[in-house]
mmCIF file of C-alpha atoms and ligand atoms in Angstrom:
data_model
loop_
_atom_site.group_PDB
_atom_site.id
_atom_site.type_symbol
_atom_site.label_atom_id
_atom_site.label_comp_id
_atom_site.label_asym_id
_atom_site.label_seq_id
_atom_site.Cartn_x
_atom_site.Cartn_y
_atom_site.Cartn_z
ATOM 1 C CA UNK U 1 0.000 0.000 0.000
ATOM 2 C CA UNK U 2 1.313 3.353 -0.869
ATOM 3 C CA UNK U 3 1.801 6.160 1.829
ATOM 4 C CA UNK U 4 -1.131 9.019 1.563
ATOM 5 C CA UNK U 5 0.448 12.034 -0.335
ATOM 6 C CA UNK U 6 1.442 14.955 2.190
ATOM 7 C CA UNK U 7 -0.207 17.901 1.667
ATOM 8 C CA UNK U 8 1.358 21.484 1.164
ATOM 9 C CA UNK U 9 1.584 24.342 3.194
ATOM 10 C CA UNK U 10 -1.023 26.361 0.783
ATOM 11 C CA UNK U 11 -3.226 22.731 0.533
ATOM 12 C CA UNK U 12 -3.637 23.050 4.405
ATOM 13 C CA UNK U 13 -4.545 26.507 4.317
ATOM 14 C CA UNK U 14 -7.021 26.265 1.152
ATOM 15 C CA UNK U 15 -9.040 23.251 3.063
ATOM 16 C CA UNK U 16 -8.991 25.197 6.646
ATOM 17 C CA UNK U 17 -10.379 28.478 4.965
ATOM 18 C CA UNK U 18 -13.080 25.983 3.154
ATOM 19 C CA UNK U 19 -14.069 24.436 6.570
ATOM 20 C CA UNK U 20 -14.524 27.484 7.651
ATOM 21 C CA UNK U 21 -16.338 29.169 4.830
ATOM 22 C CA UNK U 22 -18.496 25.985 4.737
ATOM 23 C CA UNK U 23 -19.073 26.474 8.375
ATOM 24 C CA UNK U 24 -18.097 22.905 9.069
ATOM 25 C CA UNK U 25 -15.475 24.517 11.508
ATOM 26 C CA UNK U 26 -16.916 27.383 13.497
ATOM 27 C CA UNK U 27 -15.916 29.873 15.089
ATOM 28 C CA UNK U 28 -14.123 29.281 18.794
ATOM 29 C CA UNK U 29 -13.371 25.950 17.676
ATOM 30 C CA UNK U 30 -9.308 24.417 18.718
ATOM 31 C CA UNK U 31 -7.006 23.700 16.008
ATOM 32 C CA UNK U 32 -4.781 21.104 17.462
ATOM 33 C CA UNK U 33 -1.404 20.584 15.459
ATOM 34 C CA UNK U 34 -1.109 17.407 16.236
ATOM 35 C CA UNK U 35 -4.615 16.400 14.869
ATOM 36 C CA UNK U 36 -4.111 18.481 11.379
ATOM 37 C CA UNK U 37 -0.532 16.884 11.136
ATOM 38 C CA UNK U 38 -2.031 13.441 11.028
ATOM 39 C CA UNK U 39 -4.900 14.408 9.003
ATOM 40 C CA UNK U 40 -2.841 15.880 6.277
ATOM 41 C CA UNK U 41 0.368 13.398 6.735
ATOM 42 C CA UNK U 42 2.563 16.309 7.613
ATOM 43 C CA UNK U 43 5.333 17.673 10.133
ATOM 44 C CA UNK U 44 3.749 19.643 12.998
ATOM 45 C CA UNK U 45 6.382 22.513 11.424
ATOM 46 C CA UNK U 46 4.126 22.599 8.507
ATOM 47 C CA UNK U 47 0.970 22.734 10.311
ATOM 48 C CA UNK U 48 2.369 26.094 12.158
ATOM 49 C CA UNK U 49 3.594 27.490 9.246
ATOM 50 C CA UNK U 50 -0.261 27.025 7.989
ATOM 51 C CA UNK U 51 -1.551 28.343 11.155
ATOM 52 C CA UNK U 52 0.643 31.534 11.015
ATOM 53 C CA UNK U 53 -0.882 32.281 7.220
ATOM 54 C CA UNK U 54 -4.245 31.740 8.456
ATOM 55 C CA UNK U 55 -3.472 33.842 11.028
ATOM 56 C CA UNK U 56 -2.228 36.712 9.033
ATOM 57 C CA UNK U 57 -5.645 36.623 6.919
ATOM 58 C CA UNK U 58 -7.408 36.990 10.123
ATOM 59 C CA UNK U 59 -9.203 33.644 10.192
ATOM 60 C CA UNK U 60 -7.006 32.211 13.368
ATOM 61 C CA UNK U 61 -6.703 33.312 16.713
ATOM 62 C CA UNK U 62 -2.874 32.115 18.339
ATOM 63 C CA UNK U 63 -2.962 32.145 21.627
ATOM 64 C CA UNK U 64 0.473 31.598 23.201
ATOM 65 C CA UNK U 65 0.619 28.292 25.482
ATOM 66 C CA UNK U 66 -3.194 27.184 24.485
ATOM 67 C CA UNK U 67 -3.233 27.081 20.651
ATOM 68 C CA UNK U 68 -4.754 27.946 18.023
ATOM 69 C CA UNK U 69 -9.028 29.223 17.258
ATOM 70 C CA UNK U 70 -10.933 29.781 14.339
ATOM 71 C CA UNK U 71 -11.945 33.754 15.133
ATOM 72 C CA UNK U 72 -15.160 34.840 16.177
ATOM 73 C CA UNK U 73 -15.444 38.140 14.645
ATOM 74 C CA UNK U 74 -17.304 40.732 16.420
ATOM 75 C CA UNK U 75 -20.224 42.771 15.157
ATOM 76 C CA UNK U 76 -18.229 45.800 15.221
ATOM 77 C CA UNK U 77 -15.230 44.248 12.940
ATOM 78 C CA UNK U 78 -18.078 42.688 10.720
ATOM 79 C CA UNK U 79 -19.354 46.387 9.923
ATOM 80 C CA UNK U 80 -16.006 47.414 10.159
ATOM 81 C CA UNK U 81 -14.758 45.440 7.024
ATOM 82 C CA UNK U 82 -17.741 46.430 5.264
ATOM 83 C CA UNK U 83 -17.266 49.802 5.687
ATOM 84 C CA UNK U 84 -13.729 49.856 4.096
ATOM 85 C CA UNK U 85 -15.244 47.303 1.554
ATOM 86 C CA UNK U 86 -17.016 50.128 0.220
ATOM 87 C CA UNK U 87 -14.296 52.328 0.281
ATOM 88 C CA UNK U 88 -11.660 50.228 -1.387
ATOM 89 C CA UNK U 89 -13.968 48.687 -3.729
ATOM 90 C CA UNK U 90 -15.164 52.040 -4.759
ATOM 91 C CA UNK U 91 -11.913 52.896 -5.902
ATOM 92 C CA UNK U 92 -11.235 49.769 -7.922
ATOM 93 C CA UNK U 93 -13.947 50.392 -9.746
ATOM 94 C CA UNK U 94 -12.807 53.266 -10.636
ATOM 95 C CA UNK U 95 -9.903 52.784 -11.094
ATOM 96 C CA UNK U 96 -11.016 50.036 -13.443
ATOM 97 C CA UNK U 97 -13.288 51.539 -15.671
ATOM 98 C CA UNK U 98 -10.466 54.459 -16.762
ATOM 99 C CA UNK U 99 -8.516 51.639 -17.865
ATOM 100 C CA UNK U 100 -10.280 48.334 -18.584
ATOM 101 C CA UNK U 101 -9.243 46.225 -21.837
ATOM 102 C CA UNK U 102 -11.147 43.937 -23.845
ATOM 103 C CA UNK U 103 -9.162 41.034 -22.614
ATOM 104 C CA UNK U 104 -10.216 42.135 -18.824
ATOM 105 C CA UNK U 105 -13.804 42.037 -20.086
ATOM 106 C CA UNK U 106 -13.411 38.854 -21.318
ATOM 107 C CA UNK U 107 -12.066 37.406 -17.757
ATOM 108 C CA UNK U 108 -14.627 38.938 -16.044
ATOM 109 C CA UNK U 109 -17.242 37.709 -17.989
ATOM 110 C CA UNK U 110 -15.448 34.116 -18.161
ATOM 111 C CA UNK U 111 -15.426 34.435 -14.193
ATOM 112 C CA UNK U 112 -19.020 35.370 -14.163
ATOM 113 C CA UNK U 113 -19.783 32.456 -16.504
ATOM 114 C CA UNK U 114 -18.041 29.870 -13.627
ATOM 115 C CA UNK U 115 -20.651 31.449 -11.164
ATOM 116 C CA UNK U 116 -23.300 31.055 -12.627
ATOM 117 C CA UNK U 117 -22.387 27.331 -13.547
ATOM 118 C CA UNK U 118 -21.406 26.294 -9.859
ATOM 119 C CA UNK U 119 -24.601 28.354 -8.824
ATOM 120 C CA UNK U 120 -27.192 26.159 -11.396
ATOM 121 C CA UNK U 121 -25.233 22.709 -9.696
ATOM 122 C CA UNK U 122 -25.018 24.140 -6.297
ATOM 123 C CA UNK U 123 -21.980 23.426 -5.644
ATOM 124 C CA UNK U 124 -21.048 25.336 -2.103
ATOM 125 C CA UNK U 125 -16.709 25.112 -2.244
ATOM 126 C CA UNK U 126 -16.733 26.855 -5.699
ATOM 127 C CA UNK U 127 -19.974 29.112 -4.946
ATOM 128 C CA UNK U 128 -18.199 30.662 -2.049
ATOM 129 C CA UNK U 129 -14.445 30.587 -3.684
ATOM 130 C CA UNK U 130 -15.645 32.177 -7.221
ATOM 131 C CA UNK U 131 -18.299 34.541 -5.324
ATOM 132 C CA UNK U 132 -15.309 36.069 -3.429
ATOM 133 C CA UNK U 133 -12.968 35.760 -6.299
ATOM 134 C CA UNK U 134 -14.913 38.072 -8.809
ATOM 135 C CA UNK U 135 -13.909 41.023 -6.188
ATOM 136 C CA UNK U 136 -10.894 39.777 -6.168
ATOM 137 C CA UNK U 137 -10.380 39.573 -9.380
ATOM 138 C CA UNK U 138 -11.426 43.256 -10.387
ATOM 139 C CA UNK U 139 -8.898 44.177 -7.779
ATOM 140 C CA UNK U 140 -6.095 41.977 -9.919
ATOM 141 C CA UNK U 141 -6.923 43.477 -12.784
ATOM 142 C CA UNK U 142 -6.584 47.604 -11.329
ATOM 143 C CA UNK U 143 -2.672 46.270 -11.435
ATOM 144 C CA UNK U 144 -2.300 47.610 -7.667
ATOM 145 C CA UNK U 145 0.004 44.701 -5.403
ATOM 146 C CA UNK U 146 -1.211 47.062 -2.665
ATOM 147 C CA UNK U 147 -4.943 46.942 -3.913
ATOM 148 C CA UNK U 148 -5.011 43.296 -4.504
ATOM 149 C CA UNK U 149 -3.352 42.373 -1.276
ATOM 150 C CA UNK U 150 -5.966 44.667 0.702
ATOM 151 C CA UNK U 151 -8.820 43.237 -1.054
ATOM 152 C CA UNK U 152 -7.223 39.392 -0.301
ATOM 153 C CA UNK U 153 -7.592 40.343 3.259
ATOM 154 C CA UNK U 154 -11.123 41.870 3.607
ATOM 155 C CA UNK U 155 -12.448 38.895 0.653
ATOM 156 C CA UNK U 156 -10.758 36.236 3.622
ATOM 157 C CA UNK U 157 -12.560 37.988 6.502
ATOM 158 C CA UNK U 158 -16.197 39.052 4.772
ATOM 159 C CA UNK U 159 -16.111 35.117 4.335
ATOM 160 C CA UNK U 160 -15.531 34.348 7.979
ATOM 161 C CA UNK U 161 -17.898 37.215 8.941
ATOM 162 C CA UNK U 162 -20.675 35.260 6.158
ATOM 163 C CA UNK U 163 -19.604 31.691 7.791
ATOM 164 C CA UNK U 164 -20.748 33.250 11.298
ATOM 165 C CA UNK U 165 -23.287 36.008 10.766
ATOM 166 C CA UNK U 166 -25.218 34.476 7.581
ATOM 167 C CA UNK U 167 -29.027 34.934 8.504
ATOM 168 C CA UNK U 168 -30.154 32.407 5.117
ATOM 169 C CA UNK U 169 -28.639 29.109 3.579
ATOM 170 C CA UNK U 170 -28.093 30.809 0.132
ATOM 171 C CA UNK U 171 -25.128 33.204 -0.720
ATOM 172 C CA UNK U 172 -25.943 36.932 -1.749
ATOM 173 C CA UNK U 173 -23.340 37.777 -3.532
ATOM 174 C CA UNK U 174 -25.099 36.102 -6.872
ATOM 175 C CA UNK U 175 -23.732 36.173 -10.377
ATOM 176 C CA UNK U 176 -26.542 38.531 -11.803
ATOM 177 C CA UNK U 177 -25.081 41.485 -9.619
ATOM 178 C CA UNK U 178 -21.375 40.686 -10.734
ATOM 179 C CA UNK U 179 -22.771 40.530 -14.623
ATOM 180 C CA UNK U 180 -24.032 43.985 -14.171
ATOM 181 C CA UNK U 181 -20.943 45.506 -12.555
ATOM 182 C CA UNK U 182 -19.158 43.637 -15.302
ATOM 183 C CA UNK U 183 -21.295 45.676 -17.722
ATOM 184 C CA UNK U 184 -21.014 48.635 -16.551
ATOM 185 C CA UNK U 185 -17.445 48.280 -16.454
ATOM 186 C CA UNK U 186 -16.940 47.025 -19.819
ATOM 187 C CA UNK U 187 -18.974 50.367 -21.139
ATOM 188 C CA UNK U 188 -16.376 52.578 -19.281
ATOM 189 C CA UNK U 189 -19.123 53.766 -17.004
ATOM 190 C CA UNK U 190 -17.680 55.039 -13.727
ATOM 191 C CA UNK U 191 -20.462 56.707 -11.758
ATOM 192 C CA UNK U 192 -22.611 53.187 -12.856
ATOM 193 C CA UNK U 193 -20.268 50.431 -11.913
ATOM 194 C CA UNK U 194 -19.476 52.496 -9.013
ATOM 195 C CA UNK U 195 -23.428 52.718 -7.852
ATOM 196 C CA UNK U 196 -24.124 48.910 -8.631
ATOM 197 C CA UNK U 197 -21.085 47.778 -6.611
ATOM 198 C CA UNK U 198 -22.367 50.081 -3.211
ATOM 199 C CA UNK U 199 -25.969 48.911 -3.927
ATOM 200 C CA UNK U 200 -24.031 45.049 -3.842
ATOM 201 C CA UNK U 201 -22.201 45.743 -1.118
ATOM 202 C CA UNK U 202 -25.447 46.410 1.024
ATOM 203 C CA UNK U 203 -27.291 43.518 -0.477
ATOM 204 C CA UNK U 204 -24.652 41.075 0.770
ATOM 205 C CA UNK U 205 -24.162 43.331 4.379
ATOM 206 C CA UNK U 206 -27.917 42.885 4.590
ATOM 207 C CA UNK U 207 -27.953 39.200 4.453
ATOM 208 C CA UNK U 208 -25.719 38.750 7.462
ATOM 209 C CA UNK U 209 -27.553 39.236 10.893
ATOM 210 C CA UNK U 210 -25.567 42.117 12.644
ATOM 211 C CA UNK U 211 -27.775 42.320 15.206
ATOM 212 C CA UNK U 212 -26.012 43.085 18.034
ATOM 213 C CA UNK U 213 -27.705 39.814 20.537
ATOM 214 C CA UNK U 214 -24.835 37.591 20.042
ATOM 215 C CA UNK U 215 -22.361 39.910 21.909
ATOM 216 C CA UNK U 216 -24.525 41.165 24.042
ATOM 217 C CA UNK U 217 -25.593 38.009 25.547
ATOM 218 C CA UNK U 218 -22.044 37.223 26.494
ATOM 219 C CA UNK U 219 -22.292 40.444 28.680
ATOM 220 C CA UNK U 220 -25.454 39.634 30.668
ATOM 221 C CA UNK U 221 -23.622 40.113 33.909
ATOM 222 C CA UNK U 222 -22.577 43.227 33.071
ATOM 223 C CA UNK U 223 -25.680 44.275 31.699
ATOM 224 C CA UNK U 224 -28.380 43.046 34.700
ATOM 225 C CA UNK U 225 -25.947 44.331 37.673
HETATM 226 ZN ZN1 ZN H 301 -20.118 39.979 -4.973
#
């Protein structure tokens, strides 16, 4: 019998951030080193260095002497990352329609094309990665490292804050939406693109339940004394 193939450092870190955007690992929830080095036939080395990445994008919590968490995001960061969603994504835009070629319109639409498949077969791994990856990939194609990178870290957390404040089963961010940014964008039309990607940006914050119960139950003490 053949030894299982090890997996790599990025392999580990795709399949957490799935788990997670799946919400088949929640939120609070131990990652033990030990257990992820046997499940992926690797060096407890490797594991870390997968732990450290995740915790860079802001999807692990390392706490020194007890491990690492899968975050809990707070209300406040959840409205927090929308808020400079807007902003950033505003300025891609932008950015994009003063400059867009035909073979960016033809990615785009592509893109959109792989949504809408994965969307008719309901397929949840590629409905969450391609979802995200539209914004990401109007962000690629600004030309911006500095862009891209920002927009890699607020695309990681919106998906934690969907794993743990999603109010419905389905995901908002839908393929129609992302056809008519790509659109607008193809037509050069700034002030358009730039209104259909704030009125997106509020469907998908309106789907989550920001309410603030969650937190405030963990204060009850405070709150009844
Ligand atoms: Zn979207």
């Amino acid at each position: 019998m053949s030894e299982p193939a090890s997996s790599s450092v990025e392999q580990i870190v795709e399949k957490v951030w799935l788990s997670i955007a799946e919400r088949r690992l929640r939120p609070g929830v131990q990652l033990k080193e030990e257990q992820i080095a046997a499940i992926f036939h690797v060096s407890r080395a490797r594991v870390r260095r997968a732990l450290t990445l995740l915790e860079r994008d802001g999807l692990v919590t390392i706490i020194p002497n007890r491990g690492a968490f899968v975050c809990k995001p707070s209300v406040e960061e959840a409205r927090d990352v929308f808020f400079v969603r807007r902003t950033v994504e505003r300025c891609v835009v932008e950015r994009l329609c003063a400059a867009v070629s035909k073979a960016d319109v033809k990615r785009l639409r592509d893109h959109v094309a792989r949504e809408r498949e994965a969307n008719a077969q309901d397929v949840t791994t590629d409905i969450i990665k391609l979802s995200g990856g539209f914004h990401l990939l109007l962000a690629e194609l600004v030309g911006s490292d500095f862009l891209f990178t920002t927009m890699r870290d607020l695309i990681a957390r919106s998906s934690l804050i969907t794993a743990v404040y999603r109010n419905n089963t389905r995901f908002n961010c839908g393929p129609d939406e992302h056809a008519e940014i790509v659109d607008a964008v193809s037509a050069g039309d700034s002030t358009r693109a730039v209104q259909l990607m704030a009125h997106h940006l509020e469907h998908v914050e309106a789907a989550l339940d920001l309410s603030d119960i969650r937190d405030l139950s963990h204060d009850l003490r405070a709150a009844l004394t």
